[in-house]
Structures are given as structure tokens and as C-alpha cells.
Amino acid sequence: MAWLDRNQQRSWRAFLVGTTLLMDRLDRELREQHRISLPEYEIMVRLSEAEDNRLRMAVLADSVSHSRSRVTHTVSRMEAAGLVVRDACLSDGRGVEAVLTAEGRKALEDAAPTHVSGVRRLLVDLVEDEDLEAVGRVFDAVTDALIETNPAMDFR
Amino acid sequence: MAWLDRNQQRSWRAFLVGTTLLMDRLDRELREQHRISLPEYEIMVRLSEAEDNRLRMAVLADSVSHSRSRVTHTVSRMEAAGLVVRDACLSDGRGVEAVLTAEGRKALEDAAPTHVSGVRRLLVDLVEDEDLEAVGRVFDAVTDALIETNPAMDFR
DNA sequence: GCTGATTAGTTGTTGTTTCAACTGTCAAAT
DNA sequence: ATTTGACAGTTGAAACAACAACTAATCAGC
């Protein structure tokens, strides 16, 4: 079994630490300034981009790469907070759609500048465009590999 | 306030999704094959690299970029599992050192091949060396910026 | 149109992380 | 010597996430 060479090791650790700190901070900024968590924000973004501001739970779960159970719980909290509502799916009796409310849209619009400026300030504006694109390539490859070698992706 | 352009947006989302999936998977592999979580593994790696297999709690927390409280809880669980022990710090009565036990070292040595092969298989071997180095550069920059603009790093 | 297998989503329990409050120690100034 | 403020680490409660067991609807094959 091959170990990582010095450079690979360095890159990997930089990634681990940097990601941990970055996600923490983006989450913190959203919570402090808008009382919204990063997972909640991501869900609202997906809904806002969807046809009619609504998405089936499973689609939503896949698009944010969280387990269905997790999305169920998160959406429940968001529903209690008035950011989304649940609506039965007409075409499939088992289905449930999450719908962004007007209040949710407002919250998203308020929060977006905070989030985007964070992403810029703490990542995008710090690095060369090519390096950022390399990051995109790398994690697209990672995602593909993970979806390929899927160990029981079904019940996530 | 500037939004992200199309490419930046794509890279950012690829990163978000890829990271989520990758971390989930690495954590899952360690749990299933060795009953150890990724945070626990990281702590053991730091201890194993330290002089005498021991590190003060605060140093440990900083080196994995987790909150002190989190490290306290994690180390408590690891202590209960026999992977580490706590030891009072001689030079500073407030200090506590976490020490890797023989059992912990054994667990780490067992788990390391699983972890490294995961990192290779799911990341390192998938991409060009230069792209991986770009990732390293990017997250080094991110880390620096976050440590600079430190919003009360003390109580993390 | 039944039956069994799948799929969608939820639920409750348990494990982990965060947050704020706390204990005890140290160091500097008085 | 004592006070004050900072520091190291822990604690318990609350928020969140993971897991496995569940309900209900659909679909495929007969």
C-alpha cells in the first residue's frame, strides 16, 4: 500500500484544516447575522432555484448531498421557523415537496450577501482563478468517484 | 457587492458537494472497518507524531482545528475506549496532556492503511499532481486568512 | 386485481457538536 | 501577600446528525 508523499500529505492536511475552519466560519457568520445555519441556507438556495420554489425531499437531499433523514429533520426545523412549508406531491402519493415561503425567500435574500461575501473574502478573492478551477476539477472528480463506488447510496 | 461568476460558482459548489461526500465516506470507512471516527483518527495521528506521544489539550485542539470543548469530549470518549489517557501537566498546573496508549497506537496502525488508501482512491489518485497542489495552496491561503481575521479564536 | 418487492419519507433513539457557564491555576501589579 | 485578569480545561444542556425501524404508496409480475 502506497503512503502519501510529502507534497500530497501537505496538500491533504491543508485541505482538512482549511475546510474545517472555512465551514465553521461561514456557518457562524450566517448564524450570528441571520440566525440561519449553513445547511439551512443551502436548502433555501436549492429551493429558490427550483421551478415554483419547490422540490421533492429526495431531490433536495441529493442536491445538497445530505441523508434523507437529515433533510427531513432540517426541513422540519425550517418549517417550524416559517422558512418553508411541506406540500403533498400530486403525481406521487408518497412524495412530499418542500416549498420556500415568502418569509423564507426574504430570509435567503437577506442572508445571501453575507454568505457570498464570506465565500469571496475567505476563499475566492484569495487565490488565482486557475487554482480555484483546479479545486472545482478535483472535487468534481471526487464526486464522480464517490457516486460510482457508491456503498449503499440508497439509504443515505 | 460582487456575486460569483459562473466558473467560481461551479467550483464552489463542486467543492461543497465533493467535500461533504468525501468526508462522509472516509468517516464511514474508518467506523465500519475499525470502529473509529475520523476526528478520533486525526487526534491519534497528531499524538503519534508528537514527542512522547503526548500533547496538551489546547495544542491538540489547535492542530486539528476543533474547539477545545469538542476535543475535551472526544478525548473523553477515546479515554473510555482505552485509546488515550489523560495526564496532568507538570510544568503548568492547569494543563492536561492527552497521551496515546499502546492500544491506541495499535488501533491507529490498523486504521492507517484504510484511511490512506481511501484518501488515495477517492482523491489523490484521481487528479493531476498540480491540481492537488493547487488545492493545498488554496486552503493554506484560506487558513491564513481565517487565522488573521480571527473572530474570537480564543474560545473556539 | 393481488402479492411481494421497492421507493418516499418520517420517526425516535442515540451519538456528537456547540455554547455558555463554570473551576481551578497562573502571572503581574500592587 | 492579595487582588485582578487572563488562561486551560471541563461540564451540562441544547442543537444537530446518524442510524435503524417504521408507515404508506407505487410498481412489476403474475
Short mmCIF file of C-alpha atoms (C1' of nucleotides) in Angstrom, two decimals:
data_model
loop_
_atom_site.label_atom_id
_atom_site.label_comp_id
_atom_site.label_asym_id
_atom_site.label_seq_id
_atom_site.Cartn_x
_atom_site.Cartn_y
_atom_site.Cartn_z
CA MET A 1 0.00 0.00 0.00
CA ALA A 2 1.40 3.36 -1.00
CA TRP A 3 1.63 6.14 1.52
CA LEU A 4 1.30 9.79 0.51
CA ASP A 5 4.42 11.63 -0.48
CA ARG A 6 5.43 14.80 1.28
CA ASN A 7 3.57 17.15 -1.04
CA GLN A 8 0.44 15.09 -1.15
CA GLN A 9 0.47 14.90 2.60
CA ARG A 10 0.86 18.64 2.88
CA SER A 11 -1.95 19.34 0.46
CA TRP A 12 -4.25 16.90 2.18
CA ARG A 13 -3.70 18.40 5.60
CA ALA A 14 -4.05 21.93 4.32
CA PHE A 15 -7.34 20.89 2.84
CA LEU A 16 -8.55 19.25 6.06
CA VAL A 17 -7.71 22.19 8.27
CA GLY A 18 -8.75 24.87 5.81
CA THR A 19 -12.09 23.25 5.14
CA THR A 20 -12.86 22.82 8.80
CA LEU A 21 -12.10 26.44 9.55
CA LEU A 22 -13.86 27.79 6.47
CA MET A 23 -17.09 25.89 7.01
CA ASP A 24 -17.12 26.80 10.68
CA ARG A 25 -16.75 30.43 9.85
CA LEU A 26 -19.32 30.57 7.10
CA ASP A 27 -21.78 28.81 9.35
CA ARG A 28 -21.01 31.13 12.21
CA GLU A 29 -21.46 34.26 10.12
CA LEU A 30 -24.85 33.11 8.90
CA ARG A 31 -25.98 32.14 12.39
CA GLU A 32 -24.84 35.31 14.03
CA GLN A 33 -26.07 37.71 11.40
CA HIS A 34 -29.18 35.90 10.21
CA ARG A 35 -30.00 33.11 12.64
CA ILE A 36 -29.71 30.58 9.85
CA SER A 37 -27.32 27.66 9.58
CA LEU A 38 -25.27 26.84 6.50
CA PRO A 39 -27.24 23.64 5.82
CA GLU A 40 -30.46 25.62 6.02
CA TYR A 41 -29.06 28.24 3.71
CA GLU A 42 -28.07 25.63 1.15
CA ILE A 43 -31.53 24.15 1.21
CA MET A 44 -33.09 27.55 0.61
CA VAL A 45 -30.74 28.18 -2.28
CA ARG A 46 -31.79 24.94 -3.95
CA LEU A 47 -35.46 25.70 -3.44
CA SER A 48 -35.11 29.24 -4.70
CA GLU A 49 -33.58 27.97 -7.91
CA ALA A 50 -36.23 25.35 -8.48
CA GLU A 51 -39.34 25.66 -10.58
CA ASP A 52 -42.01 27.22 -8.41
CA ASN A 53 -39.67 27.31 -5.42
CA ARG A 54 -40.44 23.68 -4.65
CA LEU A 55 -38.54 20.43 -4.68
CA ARG A 56 -39.23 16.88 -3.65
CA MET A 57 -37.49 15.84 -0.49
CA ALA A 58 -35.34 13.23 -2.21
CA VAL A 59 -34.19 15.65 -4.90
CA LEU A 60 -33.40 18.20 -2.27
CA ALA A 61 -31.45 15.65 -0.25
CA ASP A 62 -29.41 14.58 -3.26
CA SER A 63 -28.72 18.11 -4.36
CA VAL A 64 -27.20 19.06 -1.03
CA SER A 65 -25.68 15.59 -0.55
CA HIS A 66 -27.25 15.01 2.82
CA SER A 67 -29.12 11.96 4.01
CA ARG A 68 -32.86 11.94 3.61
CA SER A 69 -33.32 11.66 7.30
CA ARG A 70 -31.19 14.70 7.82
CA VAL A 71 -33.13 16.71 5.31
CA THR A 72 -36.38 15.62 6.92
CA HIS A 73 -35.21 16.94 10.26
CA THR A 74 -33.71 20.12 8.86
CA VAL A 75 -36.84 20.88 6.87
CA SER A 76 -38.95 20.24 9.97
CA ARG A 77 -36.99 22.84 11.87
CA MET A 78 -37.21 25.25 8.97
CA GLU A 79 -40.93 24.67 8.75
CA ALA A 80 -41.28 25.47 12.44
CA ALA A 81 -39.35 28.67 11.73
CA GLY A 82 -41.66 29.55 8.85
CA LEU A 83 -38.98 29.38 6.15
CA VAL A 84 -40.55 26.55 4.19
CA VAL A 85 -43.77 24.55 4.11
CA ARG A 86 -44.39 20.94 3.17
CA ASP A 87 -46.85 20.12 0.47
CA ALA A 88 -48.09 16.75 -0.74
CA CYS A 89 -46.96 15.75 -4.20
CA LEU A 90 -49.87 15.33 -6.61
CA SER A 91 -48.27 12.93 -9.03
CA ASP A 92 -46.94 10.56 -6.36
CA GLY A 93 -48.86 9.91 -3.19
CA ARG A 94 -45.69 9.04 -1.32
CA GLY A 95 -43.96 12.23 -2.29
CA VAL A 96 -43.59 15.39 -0.30
CA GLU A 97 -42.43 18.70 -1.63
CA ALA A 98 -40.67 21.38 0.34
CA VAL A 99 -41.72 24.87 -0.72
CA LEU A 100 -39.92 28.09 0.06
CA THR A 101 -42.25 30.59 1.73
CA ALA A 102 -42.22 34.34 1.15
CA GLU A 103 -40.61 34.64 4.53
CA GLY A 104 -38.02 32.07 3.54
CA ARG A 105 -37.23 33.94 0.36
CA LYS A 106 -36.83 37.12 2.31
CA ALA A 107 -34.51 35.40 4.77
CA LEU A 108 -32.48 33.99 1.90
CA GLU A 109 -32.19 37.36 0.19
CA ASP A 110 -31.06 38.92 3.44
CA ALA A 111 -28.51 36.21 4.08
CA ALA A 112 -27.10 35.85 0.58
CA PRO A 113 -24.82 38.91 0.68
CA THR A 114 -23.33 37.75 3.96
CA HIS A 115 -22.68 34.31 2.58
CA VAL A 116 -21.32 35.38 -0.77
CA SER A 117 -19.08 38.00 0.70
CA GLY A 118 -17.77 35.36 3.08
CA VAL A 119 -17.01 32.97 0.26
CA ARG A 120 -15.24 35.75 -1.61
CA ARG A 121 -13.34 37.19 1.29
CA LEU A 122 -12.27 33.87 2.73
CA LEU A 123 -11.69 31.90 -0.44
CA VAL A 124 -12.36 33.18 -3.92
CA ASP A 125 -10.59 36.51 -3.68
CA LEU A 126 -7.56 34.96 -2.02
CA VAL A 127 -6.49 32.72 -4.83
CA GLU A 128 -5.71 32.62 -8.53
CA ASP A 129 -8.62 31.80 -10.80
CA GLU A 130 -6.77 28.78 -12.11
CA ASP A 131 -6.26 27.43 -8.64
CA LEU A 132 -9.93 27.80 -7.89
CA GLU A 133 -10.74 25.98 -11.07
CA ALA A 134 -8.37 23.23 -10.09
CA VAL A 135 -10.36 22.90 -6.88
CA GLY A 136 -13.50 22.56 -8.95
CA ARG A 137 -11.92 19.88 -11.15
CA VAL A 138 -10.61 17.97 -8.18
CA PHE A 139 -13.91 17.82 -6.36
CA ASP A 140 -15.87 17.03 -9.47
CA ALA A 141 -13.59 14.02 -9.86
CA VAL A 142 -14.06 13.13 -6.22
CA THR A 143 -17.82 13.37 -6.53
CA ASP A 144 -17.85 11.19 -9.62
CA ALA A 145 -15.71 8.55 -7.95
CA LEU A 146 -17.91 8.56 -4.88
CA ILE A 147 -21.09 8.22 -6.85
CA GLU A 148 -19.55 5.39 -8.85
CA THR A 149 -18.28 3.37 -5.94
CA ASN A 150 -21.42 4.09 -4.03
CA PRO A 151 -21.62 1.90 -0.93
CA ALA A 152 -25.37 1.75 -0.47
CA MET A 153 -26.10 5.30 -1.54
CA ASP A 154 -29.76 4.40 -1.47
CA PHE A 155 -30.34 4.79 2.23
CA ARG A 156 -28.32 7.93 2.67
CA MET B 1 -21.27 43.51 -3.51
CA ALA B 2 -19.94 41.23 -6.19
CA TRP B 3 -21.59 37.89 -6.82
CA LEU B 4 -19.64 34.89 -8.02
CA ASP B 5 -19.20 34.42 -11.72
CA ARG B 6 -20.29 31.21 -13.40
CA ASN B 7 -16.97 29.41 -13.01
CA GLN B 8 -16.45 30.48 -9.44
CA GLN B 9 -19.94 29.35 -8.64
CA ARG B 10 -19.34 25.97 -10.24
CA SER B 11 -16.07 25.46 -8.43
CA TRP B 12 -17.57 26.44 -5.13
CA ARG B 13 -20.48 24.05 -5.44
CA ALA B 14 -18.25 21.22 -6.62
CA PHE B 15 -16.16 21.80 -3.55
CA LEU B 16 -19.17 21.82 -1.23
CA VAL B 17 -20.67 18.64 -2.55
CA GLY B 18 -17.39 16.80 -3.04
CA THR B 19 -16.17 17.62 0.43
CA THR B 20 -19.39 16.53 2.05
CA LEU B 21 -19.34 13.19 0.25
CA LEU B 22 -15.63 12.61 0.75
CA MET B 23 -15.64 13.28 4.47
CA ASP B 24 -18.71 11.15 4.95
CA ARG B 25 -17.09 8.29 3.16
CA LEU B 26 -13.74 8.45 4.90
CA ASP B 27 -15.51 8.61 8.22
CA ARG B 28 -17.75 5.69 7.30
CA GLU B 29 -14.84 3.50 6.20
CA LEU B 30 -13.00 4.08 9.43
CA ARG B 31 -16.10 3.44 11.53
CA GLU B 32 -17.09 0.30 9.72
CA GLN B 33 -13.66 -1.24 9.47
CA HIS B 34 -12.11 -0.02 12.70
CA ARG B 35 -14.84 1.43 14.94
CA ILE B 36 -13.05 4.74 14.96
CA SER B 37 -14.31 8.09 13.73
CA LEU B 38 -12.37 10.45 11.51
CA PRO B 39 -11.98 13.05 14.27
CA GLU B 40 -10.65 10.35 16.58
CA TYR B 41 -8.27 9.19 13.91
CA GLU B 42 -6.96 12.70 13.38
CA ILE B 43 -6.33 13.10 17.07
CA MET B 44 -4.40 9.86 17.21
CA VAL B 45 -2.29 10.91 14.24
CA ARG B 46 -1.32 14.14 15.98
CA LEU B 47 -0.48 12.33 19.19
CA SER B 48 1.53 9.67 17.39
CA GLU B 49 3.64 12.36 15.75
CA ALA B 50 4.27 14.23 18.99
CA GLU B 51 7.23 13.89 21.29
CA ASP B 52 6.47 11.03 23.66
CA ASN B 53 3.04 10.51 22.10
CA ARG B 54 1.59 13.28 24.21
CA LEU B 55 0.19 16.72 23.59
CA ARG B 56 -1.53 19.35 25.64
CA MET B 57 -5.22 19.63 25.03
CA ALA B 58 -5.01 23.14 23.61
CA VAL B 59 -2.24 22.22 21.19
CA LEU B 60 -4.19 19.20 20.12
CA ALA B 61 -7.30 21.28 19.60
CA ASP B 62 -5.44 23.83 17.51
CA SER B 63 -3.69 21.23 15.43
CA VAL B 64 -6.93 19.58 14.37
CA SER B 65 -8.77 22.93 14.27
CA HIS B 66 -11.51 21.84 16.58
CA SER B 67 -12.90 23.69 19.57
CA ARG B 68 -11.38 22.91 22.93
CA SER B 69 -14.69 21.74 24.20
CA ARG B 70 -15.01 19.37 21.30
CA VAL B 71 -11.58 17.93 21.91
CA THR B 72 -12.39 17.52 25.59
CA HIS B 73 -15.46 15.46 24.72
CA THR B 74 -13.74 13.46 22.01
CA VAL B 75 -10.77 12.69 24.21
CA SER B 76 -13.12 11.64 27.00
CA ARG B 77 -14.75 9.11 24.71
CA MET B 78 -11.37 7.92 23.49
CA GLU B 79 -10.20 7.56 27.05
CA ALA B 80 -13.24 5.45 27.85
CA ALA B 81 -12.33 3.31 24.84
CA GLY B 82 -8.75 2.94 26.05
CA LEU B 83 -7.17 4.74 23.11
CA VAL B 84 -5.66 7.58 25.14
CA VAL B 85 -5.15 8.58 28.75
CA ARG B 86 -5.08 11.97 30.36
CA ASP B 87 -2.10 13.04 32.35
CA ALA B 88 -1.56 16.16 34.43
CA CYS B 89 0.98 18.60 33.04
CA LEU B 90 3.94 19.04 35.37
CA SER B 91 5.03 22.47 34.25
CA ASP B 92 1.56 24.01 34.36
CA GLY B 93 -0.98 23.01 36.96
CA ARG B 94 -3.83 23.97 34.68
CA GLY B 95 -2.60 21.87 31.84
CA VAL B 96 -3.69 18.41 30.81
CA GLU B 97 -1.90 16.19 28.36
CA ALA B 98 -3.52 13.55 26.24
CA VAL B 99 -1.28 10.51 25.77
CA LEU B 100 -1.68 7.81 23.16
CA THR B 101 -1.81 4.35 24.78
CA ALA B 102 -0.27 1.21 23.33
CA GLU B 103 -3.78 0.15 22.44
CA GLY B 104 -4.35 3.48 20.76
CA ARG B 105 -1.18 3.14 18.75
CA LYS B 106 -2.22 -0.31 17.68
CA ALA B 107 -5.65 0.97 16.63
CA LEU B 108 -4.02 3.77 14.68
CA GLU B 109 -1.65 1.43 12.90
CA ASP B 110 -4.53 -0.83 11.98
CA ALA B 111 -6.64 2.04 10.73
CA ALA B 112 -3.99 3.97 8.83
CA PRO B 113 -3.95 1.78 5.71
CA THR B 114 -7.71 2.06 5.42
CA HIS B 115 -7.58 5.79 5.73
CA VAL B 116 -4.64 6.37 3.40
CA SER B 117 -6.00 4.08 0.75
CA GLY B 118 -9.29 5.96 0.97
CA VAL B 119 -7.58 9.29 0.53
CA ARG B 120 -5.67 7.93 -2.45
CA ARG B 121 -8.53 6.10 -4.09
CA LEU B 122 -11.07 8.86 -3.59
CA LEU B 123 -8.89 11.91 -4.11
CA VAL B 124 -5.16 11.80 -4.67
CA ASP B 125 -5.04 9.19 -7.41
CA LEU B 126 -7.91 10.78 -9.29
CA VAL B 127 -6.28 14.08 -10.06
CA GLU B 128 -3.17 15.66 -11.50
CA ASP B 129 -0.41 16.42 -9.04
CA GLU B 130 -0.59 20.09 -9.96
CA ASP B 131 -4.28 20.21 -9.23
CA LEU B 132 -3.72 18.65 -5.85
CA GLU B 133 -1.04 21.20 -5.15
CA ALA B 134 -3.41 23.93 -6.15
CA VAL B 135 -5.82 22.59 -3.55
CA GLY B 136 -3.04 22.79 -0.98
CA ARG B 137 -2.22 26.38 -1.95
CA VAL B 138 -5.85 27.39 -1.84
CA PHE B 139 -6.53 26.03 1.60
CA ASP B 140 -3.29 27.31 3.01
CA ALA B 141 -4.42 30.75 1.91
CA VAL B 142 -7.84 30.16 3.41
CA THR B 143 -6.34 29.06 6.70
CA ASP B 144 -4.08 32.08 6.84
CA ALA B 145 -6.96 34.43 6.17
CA LEU B 146 -9.08 32.78 8.81
CA ILE B 147 -6.39 32.93 11.42
CA GLU B 148 -5.77 36.57 10.57
CA THR B 149 -9.37 37.70 10.74
CA ASN B 150 -9.94 35.56 13.75
CA PRO B 151 -13.32 36.38 15.29
CA ALA B 152 -12.59 35.44 18.89
CA MET B 153 -10.48 32.42 18.14
CA ASP B 154 -9.79 32.17 21.85
CA PHE B 155 -12.99 30.46 22.87
CA ARG B 156 -13.14 28.00 20.00
"C1'" DG C 1 -56.74 -7.06 -9.11
"C1'" DC C 2 -53.31 -9.48 -5.70
"C1'" DT C 3 -48.86 -10.14 -3.96
"C1'" DG C 4 -44.20 -9.04 -2.99
"C1'" DA C 5 -40.57 -6.02 -3.66
"C1'" DT C 6 -39.17 -1.03 -3.92
"C1'" DT C 7 -39.39 3.57 -3.08
"C1'" DA C 8 -40.54 8.04 -0.36
"C1'" DG C 9 -40.43 9.89 3.57
"C1'" DT C 10 -40.75 10.03 8.75
"C1'" DT C 11 -39.80 8.79 13.45
"C1'" DG C 12 -37.42 8.04 17.72
"C1'" DT C 13 -33.20 6.88 19.79
"C1'" DT C 14 -28.58 7.51 20.34
"C1'" DG C 15 -24.13 9.82 19.46
"C1'" DT C 16 -21.75 14.09 18.55
"C1'" DT C 17 -21.02 19.10 18.49
"C1'" DT C 18 -21.83 23.67 20.16
"C1'" DC C 19 -22.49 27.07 23.50
"C1'" DA C 20 -22.27 29.38 27.77
"C1'" DA C 21 -21.20 28.92 32.41
"C1'" DC C 22 -18.02 27.18 35.49
"C1'" DT C 23 -13.50 25.59 38.37
"C1'" DG C 24 -9.04 25.89 39.19
"C1'" DT C 25 -4.28 27.80 38.06
"C1'" DC C 26 -1.05 31.27 36.76
"C1'" DA C 27 1.16 35.93 36.41
"C1'" DA C 28 1.53 40.81 37.14
"C1'" DA C 29 0.75 44.70 39.87
"C1'" DT C 30 0.18 46.39 43.99
"C1'" DA D 1 0.56 38.55 50.41
"C1'" DT D 2 -3.56 39.73 47.82
"C1'" DT D 3 -6.06 41.05 44.23
"C1'" DT D 4 -7.11 41.15 39.40
"C1'" DG D 5 -7.35 39.48 34.88
"C1'" DA D 6 -6.25 36.07 31.80
"C1'" DC D 7 -5.73 31.19 30.65
"C1'" DA D 8 -6.61 25.82 30.47
"C1'" DG D 9 -9.73 22.80 30.55
"C1'" DT D 10 -14.33 20.76 31.85
"C1'" DT D 11 -19.23 20.46 32.28
"C1'" DG D 12 -24.17 20.04 31.21
"C1'" DA D 13 -27.78 21.38 28.32
"C1'" DA D 14 -29.46 22.18 23.83
"C1'" DA D 15 -28.96 21.78 18.80
"C1'" DC D 16 -27.92 18.89 15.34
"C1'" DA D 17 -26.74 14.48 12.82
"C1'" DA D 18 -26.66 9.35 12.04
"C1'" DC D 19 -28.88 5.09 12.21
"C1'" DA D 20 -32.33 1.68 12.14
"C1'" DA D 21 -37.00 0.70 12.35
"C1'" DC D 22 -41.16 2.08 10.64
"C1'" DT D 23 -45.65 3.59 7.58
"C1'" DA D 24 -47.59 4.24 3.45
"C1'" DA D 25 -47.73 4.46 -1.57
"C1'" DT D 26 -46.20 2.59 -6.01
"C1'" DC D 27 -44.80 -0.72 -9.34
"C1'" DA D 28 -43.81 -5.30 -11.64
"C1'" DG D 29 -45.23 -9.78 -12.46
"C1'" DC D 30 -48.49 -12.68 -12.48
#
